[in-house]
């Protein structure tokens, strides 16, 4: 493909049309110039390719293997597992003629209330970036483009289309941008911008975010695509170097043409984006379909799940189970598992295994559901039936968790509790049988006031369509659990510092905790947690020894080699995740107590030893200095720590770092005293204001006339016309929403009411033209004649 020649021959209209999608999933082709269309699809944990009906409307999704969600994959702490998943999904993309996969999602888990946390890897950017790179490399090795998302500071679903994420520059670069920066080493074909505003400017048109940081600072040279419906002003987005607006609608091309003729955008800006799109198309256009074996991929999904199961508790060595034991299998989730999350990542699965189907043939068991999957699940008759069964068996294997109603894309959770019916069931069973093993199916952390009532606890997360067998194999000891938590399980929601400022309104979202996200806060503040980051048990034991450095002084620039020996001292073969943290000095600049800097998963047979070697560079001791807009490694006394998890240090050695080009500490990071560990980490409003260089504004604003396209149904429902429109839109949404979306009831209403009016048009499948929405807004603004004219106009823009 001669890209220069094609650009020269394209008309302005053709260029403007290519800068917006052909439809929901395809890039606009230029057939007369031999430029084909290429297709993309959702799929962080499986291929979600939508299929059209006879009218050309996308109505269902192709059958595909549903792999474990990102939260589960990250628990493996093994990039080879992420690579295995990327390779398998790529085969399905090639077989289904899909060229680009919209994944992985690598947003940082700021708070466990985020409804979409299951779709992201971790609270730690190193884990997120490492897993993402492995996934991307495997996907793109088979010529399927990866799209990392959602850039950036997109850590909540509430008002995600209009709220403004605000934090200091250190938090941006050390926490929230870092996973994206690291993932770019794999050279993904696309980066997707987020819906939200960043520092009051929508991400889709934020030049500092996209052009200055992503392109110029991080060196990204490929395509930037919008999240679906995230573009507010197409020309501003183009100037910020966003190349592709998705999904497409004709009005966007019209506006680009108008702005070009008005002198608001230039030929150079248009052609730069067109060139990147043509390069992408050229790299994928020759893909040929390959043979697909879904059964083989189903087995791969099992392998991924088996490597990711986390044993959290094993009192009295209640696990592994013995085949001759008499078991009560209790919990509707054993029969109807929750194996994936809801929303745009929801897969139409190839074959879903249930616990009851994969139990060993010789297993002596009986089943009781114990609760329903509706509401809070409480059903007194089902509980009584389950309690009666529990009395008759030697052990109870209890399957409980968060149902689809509790977490999904589109809305956030409101608490960290399990459904009350699940908890009541556990409490009643514990009264008649103390030998309980609990298996959790969920996508994010919960609190566990009931934990003393269960002897065994396995966190299976959302384990994919083949994960039931992985759970059973772990319970019976056919697989030794080796997963580790890639996020902290706090004792309560209130103890998480971001909770105070999480999802409080439609305006400013203050990331006031700055760099103290997850374990970085809890270890620094010496706060007790339920289970720390990096935690996970095994059926065997490991001993560490001989931690050494090739030098106890690191001079900048330079690197240092760290070695440690690990031995399996137990009786089972097993895998251990070796975790290396750096403990930071607390002099001058505030920093977390310790930070994960390297990890490696190894397999050891009984009595086998291995020496693990890590190489650290100056970057592993660095913080982001805002005065020079770059990372710097300050001189000082650090410690290299080999840890069981973020809280428990096994071995440590000191190391001195010497930097002959010491950079002064920015004044504001000294003045913000409440961010220093020795002052208790209270994060005052005054100090946060110092860090961000501006006073704090309201978190929620009441929107008043005049209303605009970026307002939502809640805003216009202050008017009679707005209330009528809101009621009608929600009625239509309930009617049109496919069952597989997992959106329902009040959660659907909440999600629809918080969408911007512009996005409602874009997602309406042409049912609601933009001009009609503009007319509705005019009516709400009391411009009745103007509004009626638009409503009666035939123009379908």
PDB file of N, CA, C and O in Angstrom, residues 636-701:
ATOM      1  N   UNK A 636      20.877   8.061  49.074  1.00  0.00           N
ATOM      2  CA  UNK A 636      20.346   7.696  50.379  1.00  0.00           C
ATOM      3  C   UNK A 636      20.536   6.228  50.686  1.00  0.00           C
ATOM      4  O   UNK A 636      21.102   5.467  49.891  1.00  0.00           O
ATOM      5  N   UNK A 637      20.051   5.839  51.859  1.00  0.00           N
ATOM      6  CA  UNK A 637      20.157   4.460  52.317  1.00  0.00           C
ATOM      7  C   UNK A 637      18.804   3.756  52.096  1.00  0.00           C
ATOM      8  O   UNK A 637      17.807   4.106  52.713  1.00  0.00           O
ATOM      9  N   UNK A 638      18.799   2.776  51.230  1.00  0.00           N
ATOM     10  CA  UNK A 638      17.613   2.000  50.906  1.00  0.00           C
ATOM     11  C   UNK A 638      17.783   0.582  51.457  1.00  0.00           C
ATOM     12  O   UNK A 638      18.851   0.196  51.939  1.00  0.00           O
ATOM     13  N   UNK A 639      16.738  -0.213  51.360  1.00  0.00           N
ATOM     14  CA  UNK A 639      16.835  -1.630  51.694  1.00  0.00           C
ATOM     15  C   UNK A 639      16.185  -2.453  50.576  1.00  0.00           C
ATOM     16  O   UNK A 639      15.123  -2.093  50.061  1.00  0.00           O
ATOM     17  N   UNK A 640      16.858  -3.523  50.189  1.00  0.00           N
ATOM     18  CA  UNK A 640      16.292  -4.496  49.262  1.00  0.00           C
ATOM     19  C   UNK A 640      15.607  -5.554  50.121  1.00  0.00           C
ATOM     20  O   UNK A 640      16.248  -6.165  50.996  1.00  0.00           O
ATOM     21  N   UNK A 641      14.310  -5.783  49.861  1.00  0.00           N
ATOM     22  CA  UNK A 641      13.543  -6.690  50.700  1.00  0.00           C
ATOM     23  C   UNK A 641      12.914  -7.798  49.850  1.00  0.00           C
ATOM     24  O   UNK A 641      12.285  -7.517  48.824  1.00  0.00           O
ATOM     25  N   UNK A 642      13.106  -9.014  50.286  1.00  0.00           N
ATOM     26  CA  UNK A 642      12.371 -10.150  49.719  1.00  0.00           C
ATOM     27  C   UNK A 642      11.210 -10.412  50.666  1.00  0.00           C
ATOM     28  O   UNK A 642      11.415 -10.683  51.857  1.00  0.00           O
ATOM     29  N   UNK A 643       9.998 -10.322  50.131  1.00  0.00           N
ATOM     30  CA  UNK A 643       8.811 -10.353  50.991  1.00  0.00           C
ATOM     31  C   UNK A 643       7.868 -11.500  50.622  1.00  0.00           C
ATOM     32  O   UNK A 643       7.786 -11.901  49.453  1.00  0.00           O
ATOM     33  N   UNK A 644       7.152 -11.964  51.628  1.00  0.00           N
ATOM     34  CA  UNK A 644       6.081 -12.925  51.397  1.00  0.00           C
ATOM     35  C   UNK A 644       4.897 -12.253  50.738  1.00  0.00           C
ATOM     36  O   UNK A 644       4.185 -12.823  49.919  1.00  0.00           O
ATOM     37  N   UNK A 645       4.706 -10.998  51.116  1.00  0.00           N
ATOM     38  CA  UNK A 645       3.666 -10.126  50.575  1.00  0.00           C
ATOM     39  C   UNK A 645       4.064  -8.710  50.941  1.00  0.00           C
ATOM     40  O   UNK A 645       5.159  -8.493  51.477  1.00  0.00           O
ATOM     41  N   UNK A 646       3.206  -7.748  50.696  1.00  0.00           N
ATOM     42  CA  UNK A 646       3.591  -6.353  50.921  1.00  0.00           C
ATOM     43  C   UNK A 646       3.851  -6.020  52.383  1.00  0.00           C
ATOM     44  O   UNK A 646       4.502  -5.011  52.685  1.00  0.00           O
ATOM     45  N   UNK A 647       3.387  -6.859  53.297  1.00  0.00           N
ATOM     46  CA  UNK A 647       3.568  -6.584  54.726  1.00  0.00           C
ATOM     47  C   UNK A 647       4.677  -7.392  55.375  1.00  0.00           C
ATOM     48  O   UNK A 647       5.329  -6.921  56.311  1.00  0.00           O
ATOM     49  N   UNK A 648       4.896  -8.617  54.921  1.00  0.00           N
ATOM     50  CA  UNK A 648       5.779  -9.539  55.628  1.00  0.00           C
ATOM     51  C   UNK A 648       7.122  -9.674  54.928  1.00  0.00           C
ATOM     52  O   UNK A 648       7.224 -10.275  53.844  1.00  0.00           O
ATOM     53  N   UNK A 649       8.157  -9.119  55.571  1.00  0.00           N
ATOM     54  CA  UNK A 649       9.513  -9.161  55.030  1.00  0.00           C
ATOM     55  C   UNK A 649      10.180 -10.458  55.466  1.00  0.00           C
ATOM     56  O   UNK A 649      10.202 -10.799  56.655  1.00  0.00           O
ATOM     57  N   UNK A 650      10.763 -11.176  54.516  1.00  0.00           N
ATOM     58  CA  UNK A 650      11.462 -12.429  54.823  1.00  0.00           C
ATOM     59  C   UNK A 650      12.947 -12.161  55.033  1.00  0.00           C
ATOM     60  O   UNK A 650      13.532 -12.541  56.049  1.00  0.00           O
ATOM     61  N   UNK A 651      13.565 -11.496  54.065  1.00  0.00           N
ATOM     62  CA  UNK A 651      14.989 -11.168  54.118  1.00  0.00           C
ATOM     63  C   UNK A 651      15.183  -9.741  53.615  1.00  0.00           C
ATOM     64  O   UNK A 651      14.428  -9.277  52.756  1.00  0.00           O
ATOM     65  N   UNK A 652      16.201  -9.071  54.122  1.00  0.00           N
ATOM     66  CA  UNK A 652      16.498  -7.729  53.611  1.00  0.00           C
ATOM     67  C   UNK A 652      17.977  -7.418  53.771  1.00  0.00           C
ATOM     68  O   UNK A 652      18.650  -7.950  54.667  1.00  0.00           O
ATOM     69  N   UNK A 653      18.468  -6.577  52.882  1.00  0.00           N
ATOM     70  CA  UNK A 653      19.847  -6.099  52.956  1.00  0.00           C
ATOM     71  C   UNK A 653      19.866  -4.616  52.610  1.00  0.00           C
ATOM     72  O   UNK A 653      19.059  -4.150  51.810  1.00  0.00           O
ATOM     73  N   UNK A 654      20.791  -3.857  53.209  1.00  0.00           N
ATOM     74  CA  UNK A 654      20.878  -2.427  52.895  1.00  0.00           C
ATOM     75  C   UNK A 654      21.640  -2.190  51.598  1.00  0.00           C
ATOM     76  O   UNK A 654      22.453  -3.012  51.177  1.00  0.00           O
ATOM     77  N   UNK A 655      21.345  -1.067  50.992  1.00  0.00           N
ATOM     78  CA  UNK A 655      22.093  -0.631  49.815  1.00  0.00           C
ATOM     79  C   UNK A 655      22.168   0.889  49.825  1.00  0.00           C
ATOM     80  O   UNK A 655      21.186   1.569  50.147  1.00  0.00           O
ATOM     81  N   UNK A 656      23.323   1.403  49.502  1.00  0.00           N
ATOM     82  CA  UNK A 656      23.523   2.857  49.413  1.00  0.00           C
ATOM     83  C   UNK A 656      23.447   3.285  47.957  1.00  0.00           C
ATOM     84  O   UNK A 656      24.056   2.651  47.088  1.00  0.00           O
ATOM     85  N   UNK A 657      22.699   4.322  47.721  1.00  0.00           N
ATOM     86  CA  UNK A 657      22.613   4.867  46.371  1.00  0.00           C
ATOM     87  C   UNK A 657      23.305   6.217  46.342  1.00  0.00           C
ATOM     88  O   UNK A 657      23.044   7.077  47.202  1.00  0.00           O
ATOM     89  N   UNK A 658      24.187   6.396  45.357  1.00  0.00           N
ATOM     90  CA  UNK A 658      24.930   7.642  45.232  1.00  0.00           C
ATOM     91  C   UNK A 658      24.651   8.269  43.867  1.00  0.00           C
ATOM     92  O   UNK A 658      24.910   7.655  42.833  1.00  0.00           O
ATOM     93  N   UNK A 659      24.133   9.483  43.905  1.00  0.00           N
ATOM     94  CA  UNK A 659      23.824  10.217  42.684  1.00  0.00           C
ATOM     95  C   UNK A 659      24.613  11.525  42.712  1.00  0.00           C
ATOM     96  O   UNK A 659      24.355  12.408  43.530  1.00  0.00           O
ATOM     97  N   UNK A 660      25.568  11.632  41.819  1.00  0.00           N
ATOM     98  CA  UNK A 660      26.418  12.830  41.786  1.00  0.00           C
ATOM     99  C   UNK A 660      25.729  14.025  41.136  1.00  0.00           C
ATOM    100  O   UNK A 660      26.270  15.126  41.141  1.00  0.00           O
ATOM    101  N   UNK A 661      24.550  13.780  40.563  1.00  0.00           N
ATOM    102  CA  UNK A 661      23.782  14.870  39.962  1.00  0.00           C
ATOM    103  C   UNK A 661      22.455  15.023  40.702  1.00  0.00           C
ATOM    104  O   UNK A 661      21.378  14.933  40.133  1.00  0.00           O
ATOM    105  N   UNK A 662      22.563  15.233  41.984  1.00  0.00           N
ATOM    106  CA  UNK A 662      21.385  15.314  42.842  1.00  0.00           C
ATOM    107  C   UNK A 662      20.494  16.482  42.439  1.00  0.00           C
ATOM    108  O   UNK A 662      20.960  17.592  42.197  1.00  0.00           O
ATOM    109  N   UNK A 663      19.202  16.209  42.324  1.00  0.00           N
ATOM    110  CA  UNK A 663      18.216  17.226  41.965  1.00  0.00           C
ATOM    111  C   UNK A 663      17.471  17.660  43.227  1.00  0.00           C
ATOM    112  O   UNK A 663      17.000  16.807  43.986  1.00  0.00           O
ATOM    113  N   UNK A 664      17.362  18.941  43.467  1.00  0.00           N
ATOM    114  CA  UNK A 664      16.646  19.397  44.669  1.00  0.00           C
ATOM    115  C   UNK A 664      15.203  18.897  44.697  1.00  0.00           C
ATOM    116  O   UNK A 664      14.556  18.737  43.659  1.00  0.00           O
ATOM    117  N   UNK A 665      14.710  18.677  45.882  1.00  0.00           N
ATOM    118  CA  UNK A 665      13.328  18.226  46.058  1.00  0.00           C
ATOM    119  C   UNK A 665      12.388  19.398  45.820  1.00  0.00           C
ATOM    120  O   UNK A 665      12.601  20.487  46.352  1.00  0.00           O
ATOM    121  N   UNK A 666      11.336  19.222  45.029  1.00  0.00           N
ATOM    122  CA  UNK A 666      10.370  20.305  44.823  1.00  0.00           C
ATOM    123  C   UNK A 666       9.805  20.773  46.162  1.00  0.00           C
ATOM    124  O   UNK A 666       9.453  19.964  47.024  1.00  0.00           O
ATOM    125  N   UNK A 667       9.703  22.059  46.304  1.00  0.00           N
ATOM    126  CA  UNK A 667       9.298  22.665  47.579  1.00  0.00           C
ATOM    127  C   UNK A 667       7.937  22.158  48.063  1.00  0.00           C
ATOM    128  O   UNK A 667       7.745  21.898  49.255  1.00  0.00           O
ATOM    129  N   UNK A 668       6.986  21.998  47.154  1.00  0.00           N
ATOM    130  CA  UNK A 668       5.633  21.621  47.574  1.00  0.00           C
ATOM    131  C   UNK A 668       5.590  20.235  48.201  1.00  0.00           C
ATOM    132  O   UNK A 668       4.728  19.946  49.043  1.00  0.00           O
ATOM    133  N   UNK A 669       6.509  19.353  47.800  1.00  0.00           N
ATOM    134  CA  UNK A 669       6.510  18.007  48.364  1.00  0.00           C
ATOM    135  C   UNK A 669       7.158  17.964  49.741  1.00  0.00           C
ATOM    136  O   UNK A 669       7.069  16.966  50.445  1.00  0.00           O
ATOM    137  N   UNK A 670       7.804  19.041  50.108  1.00  0.00           N
ATOM    138  CA  UNK A 670       8.299  19.194  51.484  1.00  0.00           C
ATOM    139  C   UNK A 670       7.234  19.863  52.349  1.00  0.00           C
ATOM    140  O   UNK A 670       6.986  19.473  53.492  1.00  0.00           O
ATOM    141  N   UNK A 671       6.551  20.853  51.759  1.00  0.00           N
ATOM    142  CA  UNK A 671       5.554  21.620  52.505  1.00  0.00           C
ATOM    143  C   UNK A 671       4.304  20.803  52.836  1.00  0.00           C
ATOM    144  O   UNK A 671       3.665  21.042  53.864  1.00  0.00           O
ATOM    145  N   UNK A 672       3.947  19.853  52.000  1.00  0.00           N
ATOM    146  CA  UNK A 672       2.729  19.061  52.223  1.00  0.00           C
ATOM    147  C   UNK A 672       3.000  18.016  53.302  1.00  0.00           C
ATOM    148  O   UNK A 672       3.114  16.814  53.045  1.00  0.00           O
ATOM    149  N   UNK A 673       3.063  18.455  54.547  1.00  0.00           N
ATOM    150  CA  UNK A 673       3.521  17.620  55.648  1.00  0.00           C
ATOM    151  C   UNK A 673       2.606  16.434  55.937  1.00  0.00           C
ATOM    152  O   UNK A 673       3.062  15.393  56.415  1.00  0.00           O
ATOM    153  N   UNK A 674       1.325  16.554  55.656  1.00  0.00           N
ATOM    154  CA  UNK A 674       0.414  15.452  55.983  1.00  0.00           C
ATOM    155  C   UNK A 674       0.617  14.242  55.075  1.00  0.00           C
ATOM    156  O   UNK A 674       0.018  13.187  55.311  1.00  0.00           O
ATOM    157  N   UNK A 675       1.474  14.367  54.067  1.00  0.00           N
ATOM    158  CA  UNK A 675       1.778  13.254  53.179  1.00  0.00           C
ATOM    159  C   UNK A 675       3.057  12.529  53.593  1.00  0.00           C
ATOM    160  O   UNK A 675       3.438  11.549  52.955  1.00  0.00           O
ATOM    161  N   UNK A 676       3.689  13.010  54.644  1.00  0.00           N
ATOM    162  CA  UNK A 676       4.888  12.352  55.150  1.00  0.00           C
ATOM    163  C   UNK A 676       4.492  11.280  56.157  1.00  0.00           C
ATOM    164  O   UNK A 676       3.621  11.500  57.009  1.00  0.00           O
ATOM    165  N   UNK A 677       5.134  10.128  56.084  1.00  0.00           N
ATOM    166  CA  UNK A 677       4.757   8.996  56.923  1.00  0.00           C
ATOM    167  C   UNK A 677       4.773   9.350  58.398  1.00  0.00           C
ATOM    168  O   UNK A 677       3.872   8.951  59.154  1.00  0.00           O
ATOM    169  N   UNK A 678       5.767  10.111  58.838  1.00  0.00           N
ATOM    170  CA  UNK A 678       5.876  10.402  60.272  1.00  0.00           C
ATOM    171  C   UNK A 678       4.799  11.351  60.774  1.00  0.00           C
ATOM    172  O   UNK A 678       4.697  11.603  61.979  1.00  0.00           O
ATOM    173  N   UNK A 679       3.969  11.874  59.879  1.00  0.00           N
ATOM    174  CA  UNK A 679       2.863  12.741  60.282  1.00  0.00           C
ATOM    175  C   UNK A 679       1.501  12.061  60.157  1.00  0.00           C
ATOM    176  O   UNK A 679       0.462  12.715  60.233  1.00  0.00           O
ATOM    177  N   UNK A 680       1.490  10.756  59.921  1.00  0.00           N
ATOM    178  CA  UNK A 680       0.252  10.005  60.010  1.00  0.00           C
ATOM    179  C   UNK A 680      -0.552   9.834  58.735  1.00  0.00           C
ATOM    180  O   UNK A 680      -1.593   9.179  58.738  1.00  0.00           O
ATOM    181  N   UNK A 681      -0.125  10.427  57.630  1.00  0.00           N
ATOM    182  CA  UNK A 681      -0.800  10.265  56.337  1.00  0.00           C
ATOM    183  C   UNK A 681      -2.290  10.597  56.411  1.00  0.00           C
ATOM    184  O   UNK A 681      -3.164   9.795  56.067  1.00  0.00           O
ATOM    185  N   UNK A 682      -2.572  11.823  56.814  1.00  0.00           N
ATOM    186  CA  UNK A 682      -3.969  12.282  56.913  1.00  0.00           C
ATOM    187  C   UNK A 682      -4.455  12.944  55.627  1.00  0.00           C
ATOM    188  O   UNK A 682      -5.650  13.086  55.401  1.00  0.00           O
ATOM    189  N   UNK A 683      -3.543  13.422  54.791  1.00  0.00           N
ATOM    190  CA  UNK A 683      -3.859  13.989  53.473  1.00  0.00           C
ATOM    191  C   UNK A 683      -4.877  15.138  53.587  1.00  0.00           C
ATOM    192  O   UNK A 683      -6.021  15.035  53.124  1.00  0.00           O
ATOM    193  N   UNK A 684      -4.478  16.221  54.161  1.00  0.00           N
ATOM    194  CA  UNK A 684      -5.387  17.348  54.375  1.00  0.00           C
ATOM    195  C   UNK A 684      -5.723  18.050  53.068  1.00  0.00           C
ATOM    196  O   UNK A 684      -4.967  17.987  52.092  1.00  0.00           O
ATOM    197  N   UNK A 685      -6.870  18.735  53.054  1.00  0.00           N
ATOM    198  CA  UNK A 685      -7.275  19.505  51.880  1.00  0.00           C
ATOM    199  C   UNK A 685      -6.247  20.579  51.557  1.00  0.00           C
ATOM    200  O   UNK A 685      -5.939  20.827  50.384  1.00  0.00           O
ATOM    201  N   UNK A 686      -5.724  21.207  52.593  1.00  0.00           N
ATOM    202  CA  UNK A 686      -4.736  22.278  52.388  1.00  0.00           C
ATOM    203  C   UNK A 686      -3.495  21.748  51.695  1.00  0.00           C
ATOM    204  O   UNK A 686      -2.989  22.341  50.731  1.00  0.00           O
ATOM    205  N   UNK A 687      -2.994  20.608  52.163  1.00  0.00           N
ATOM    206  CA  UNK A 687      -1.783  20.048  51.562  1.00  0.00           C
ATOM    207  C   UNK A 687      -2.038  19.532  50.149  1.00  0.00           C
ATOM    208  O   UNK A 687      -1.183  19.650  49.267  1.00  0.00           O
ATOM    209  N   UNK A 688      -3.218  18.960  49.924  1.00  0.00           N
ATOM    210  CA  UNK A 688      -3.518  18.504  48.564  1.00  0.00           C
ATOM    211  C   UNK A 688      -3.615  19.684  47.611  1.00  0.00           C
ATOM    212  O   UNK A 688      -3.172  19.608  46.462  1.00  0.00           O
ATOM    213  N   UNK A 689      -4.170  20.765  48.084  1.00  0.00           N
ATOM    214  CA  UNK A 689      -4.234  21.978  47.276  1.00  0.00           C
ATOM    215  C   UNK A 689      -2.836  22.461  46.903  1.00  0.00           C
ATOM    216  O   UNK A 689      -2.605  22.937  45.793  1.00  0.00           O
ATOM    217  N   UNK A 690      -1.905  22.318  47.831  1.00  0.00           N
ATOM    218  CA  UNK A 690      -0.511  22.678  47.544  1.00  0.00           C
ATOM    219  C   UNK A 690       0.043  21.779  46.432  1.00  0.00           C
ATOM    220  O   UNK A 690       0.712  22.252  45.500  1.00  0.00           O
ATOM    221  N   UNK A 691      -0.252  20.490  46.514  1.00  0.00           N
ATOM    222  CA  UNK A 691       0.291  19.546  45.536  1.00  0.00           C
ATOM    223  C   UNK A 691      -0.235  19.792  44.128  1.00  0.00           C
ATOM    224  O   UNK A 691       0.509  19.678  43.151  1.00  0.00           O
ATOM    225  N   UNK A 692      -1.516  20.114  44.005  1.00  0.00           N
ATOM    226  CA  UNK A 692      -2.095  20.287  42.670  1.00  0.00           C
ATOM    227  C   UNK A 692      -2.027  21.741  42.202  1.00  0.00           C
ATOM    228  O   UNK A 692      -2.342  22.041  41.050  1.00  0.00           O
ATOM    229  N   UNK A 693      -1.645  22.653  43.110  1.00  0.00           N
ATOM    230  CA  UNK A 693      -1.466  24.052  42.733  1.00  0.00           C
ATOM    231  C   UNK A 693      -2.743  24.799  42.445  1.00  0.00           C
ATOM    232  O   UNK A 693      -2.757  25.737  41.632  1.00  0.00           O
ATOM    233  N   UNK A 694      -3.830  24.422  43.112  1.00  0.00           N
ATOM    234  CA  UNK A 694      -5.100  25.093  42.898  1.00  0.00           C
ATOM    235  C   UNK A 694      -6.011  24.815  44.088  1.00  0.00           C
ATOM    236  O   UNK A 694      -5.859  23.788  44.763  1.00  0.00           O
ATOM    237  N   UNK A 695      -6.972  25.700  44.359  1.00  0.00           N
ATOM    238  CA  UNK A 695      -7.931  25.428  45.435  1.00  0.00           C
ATOM    239  C   UNK A 695      -8.895  24.319  45.030  1.00  0.00           C
ATOM    240  O   UNK A 695      -9.114  24.069  43.841  1.00  0.00           O
ATOM    241  N   UNK A 696      -9.468  23.662  46.020  1.00  0.00           N
ATOM    242  CA  UNK A 696     -10.414  22.592  45.742  1.00  0.00           C
ATOM    243  C   UNK A 696     -11.795  23.164  45.441  1.00  0.00           C
ATOM    244  O   UNK A 696     -12.249  24.100  46.095  1.00  0.00           O
ATOM    245  N   UNK A 697     -12.440  22.565  44.458  1.00  0.00           N
ATOM    246  CA  UNK A 697     -13.769  22.988  44.032  1.00  0.00           C
ATOM    247  C   UNK A 697     -14.797  21.974  44.521  1.00  0.00           C
ATOM    248  O   UNK A 697     -14.462  20.970  45.152  1.00  0.00           O
ATOM    249  N   UNK A 698     -16.058  22.199  44.195  1.00  0.00           N
ATOM    250  CA  UNK A 698     -17.123  21.288  44.596  1.00  0.00           C
ATOM    251  C   UNK A 698     -17.015  19.970  43.828  1.00  0.00           C
ATOM    252  O   UNK A 698     -16.667  19.952  42.655  1.00  0.00           O
ATOM    253  N   UNK A 699     -17.380  18.892  44.530  1.00  0.00           N
ATOM    254  CA  UNK A 699     -17.373  17.583  43.883  1.00  0.00           C
ATOM    255  C   UNK A 699     -18.637  17.348  43.060  1.00  0.00           C
ATOM    256  O   UNK A 699     -18.626  16.534  42.135  1.00  0.00           O
ATOM    257  N   UNK A 700     -19.696  18.025  43.392  1.00  0.00           N
ATOM    258  CA  UNK A 700     -20.938  17.872  42.639  1.00  0.00           C
ATOM    259  C   UNK A 700     -21.537  19.243  42.354  1.00  0.00           C
ATOM    260  O   UNK A 700     -21.563  20.103  43.231  1.00  0.00           O
ATOM    261  N   UNK A 701     -22.000  19.419  41.133  1.00  0.00           N
ATOM    262  CA  UNK A 701     -22.627  20.673  40.732  1.00  0.00           C
ATOM    263  C   UNK A 701     -24.026  20.396  40.200  1.00  0.00           C
ATOM    264  O   UNK A 701     -24.222  19.450  39.435  1.00  0.00           O
TER     265      UNK A 701
END
